[in-house]
Amino acid sequence: MKHIHRDENGRPEQLSFYGGMATSNGTEWRQEFPADAYSKEIFAAAGLEQSLQNIWSLEIGEQEFFAYALTRPEYKVRVAFDLKNPISPLPSIPN
């Protein structure tokens, strides 16, 4: 899994393309992605030592939810999206 951050002109930001490859510990419903060497390199260069141990995960629960999480020692955030109750798309924003 890679995270791509772009500025308002569409150019990649300095901290972009970080992430990692899925480990063999995953299941058909959940995969973990520990920070790869490139990610650790750019985190260290940016002074983000706490991010060197990042593990991202994606999880899906039988058409009920989709979840994204970030964990590292002493920190965890998880965002889950309810797939059972679709919402109407937002209107387009003109350029």
Coordinates of C-alpha atoms in Angstrom, one line a residue:
M1 CA 0.0 0.0 0.0
K2 CA 1.4 3.4 -0.9
H3 CA 0.2 6.8 0.2
I4 CA 0.4 9.6 -2.4
H5 CA 0.1 13.2 -1.3
R6 CA -0.2 15.9 -3.9
D7 CA -0.2 19.7 -3.6
E8 CA -3.0 21.9 -5.1
N9 CA -1.3 21.7 -8.5
G10 CA -1.1 17.9 -8.5
R11 CA 2.6 17.7 -7.8
P12 CA 3.8 15.0 -5.3
E13 CA 4.5 16.5 -1.9
Q14 CA 7.9 15.8 -0.2
L15 CA 6.4 13.2 2.1
S16 CA 4.7 11.0 -0.5
F17 CA 4.8 7.5 -1.9
Y18 CA 5.3 6.0 1.6
G19 CA 3.9 2.7 2.8
G20 CA 4.8 -1.0 2.5
M21 CA 4.0 -4.4 1.1
A22 CA 1.5 -6.8 2.6
T23 CA 3.0 -9.3 5.1
S24 CA 2.2 -13.0 5.0
N25 CA 0.3 -12.6 8.3
G26 CA -2.8 -11.3 6.5
T27 CA -6.1 -13.0 5.8
E28 CA -8.6 -12.7 3.1
W29 CA -10.4 -10.0 5.1
R30 CA -7.4 -8.1 6.6
Q31 CA -3.9 -7.2 5.4
E32 CA -1.1 -5.4 7.2
F33 CA 1.6 -3.2 5.5
P34 CA 4.7 -2.4 7.6
A35 CA 6.7 0.6 6.6
D36 CA 9.2 -0.3 3.9
A37 CA 12.8 0.9 3.6
Y38 CA 12.0 3.9 1.4
S39 CA 9.3 5.0 3.9
K40 CA 11.7 4.7 6.8
E41 CA 14.3 6.7 4.9
I42 CA 12.0 9.6 4.2
F43 CA 10.5 9.5 7.7
A44 CA 14.0 9.6 9.3
A45 CA 15.1 12.5 6.9
A46 CA 11.9 14.4 8.0
G47 CA 12.6 13.8 11.7
L48 CA 9.6 11.6 12.0
E49 CA 11.3 8.9 14.1
Q50 CA 7.9 7.8 15.5
S51 CA 6.8 6.7 12.0
L52 CA 9.6 4.2 11.5
Q53 CA 7.5 1.5 13.1
N54 CA 4.2 2.4 11.2
I55 CA 2.0 -0.5 10.2
W56 CA -1.0 0.3 8.0
S57 CA -3.9 -2.1 7.6
L58 CA -6.9 -2.5 5.3
E59 CA -9.9 -4.6 6.4
I60 CA -13.2 -5.5 4.9
G61 CA -16.1 -7.1 6.7
E62 CA -18.4 -9.1 4.3
Q63 CA -20.1 -6.1 2.6
E64 CA -20.6 -4.4 6.1
F65 CA -17.5 -2.2 6.5
F66 CA -14.2 -1.1 5.0
A67 CA -11.5 0.0 7.5
Y68 CA -8.1 1.7 7.3
A69 CA -5.8 1.7 10.3
L70 CA -2.4 3.0 11.3
T71 CA -0.7 1.5 14.3
R72 CA 2.7 1.9 16.0
P73 CA 3.8 1.6 19.6
E74 CA 1.5 3.6 21.9
Y75 CA -0.6 4.9 18.9
K76 CA -3.5 3.5 17.0
V77 CA -6.1 5.2 14.7
R78 CA -8.8 3.3 12.8
V79 CA -11.4 4.7 10.4
A80 CA -14.3 2.4 9.4
F81 CA -16.7 3.1 6.6
D82 CA -20.2 1.6 6.8
L83 CA -21.0 -0.2 3.5
K84 CA -24.5 -1.2 4.5
N85 CA -26.0 2.3 4.1
P86 CA -24.8 4.0 0.9
I87 CA -25.0 7.7 0.7
S88 CA -25.7 9.9 -2.4
P89 CA -22.6 11.2 -4.1
L90 CA -21.5 14.7 -3.4
P91 CA -22.1 17.2 -6.3
S92 CA -19.1 17.9 -8.5
I93 CA -17.0 20.9 -7.8
P94 CA -16.2 23.0 -10.9
N95 CA -12.5 23.6 -11.7

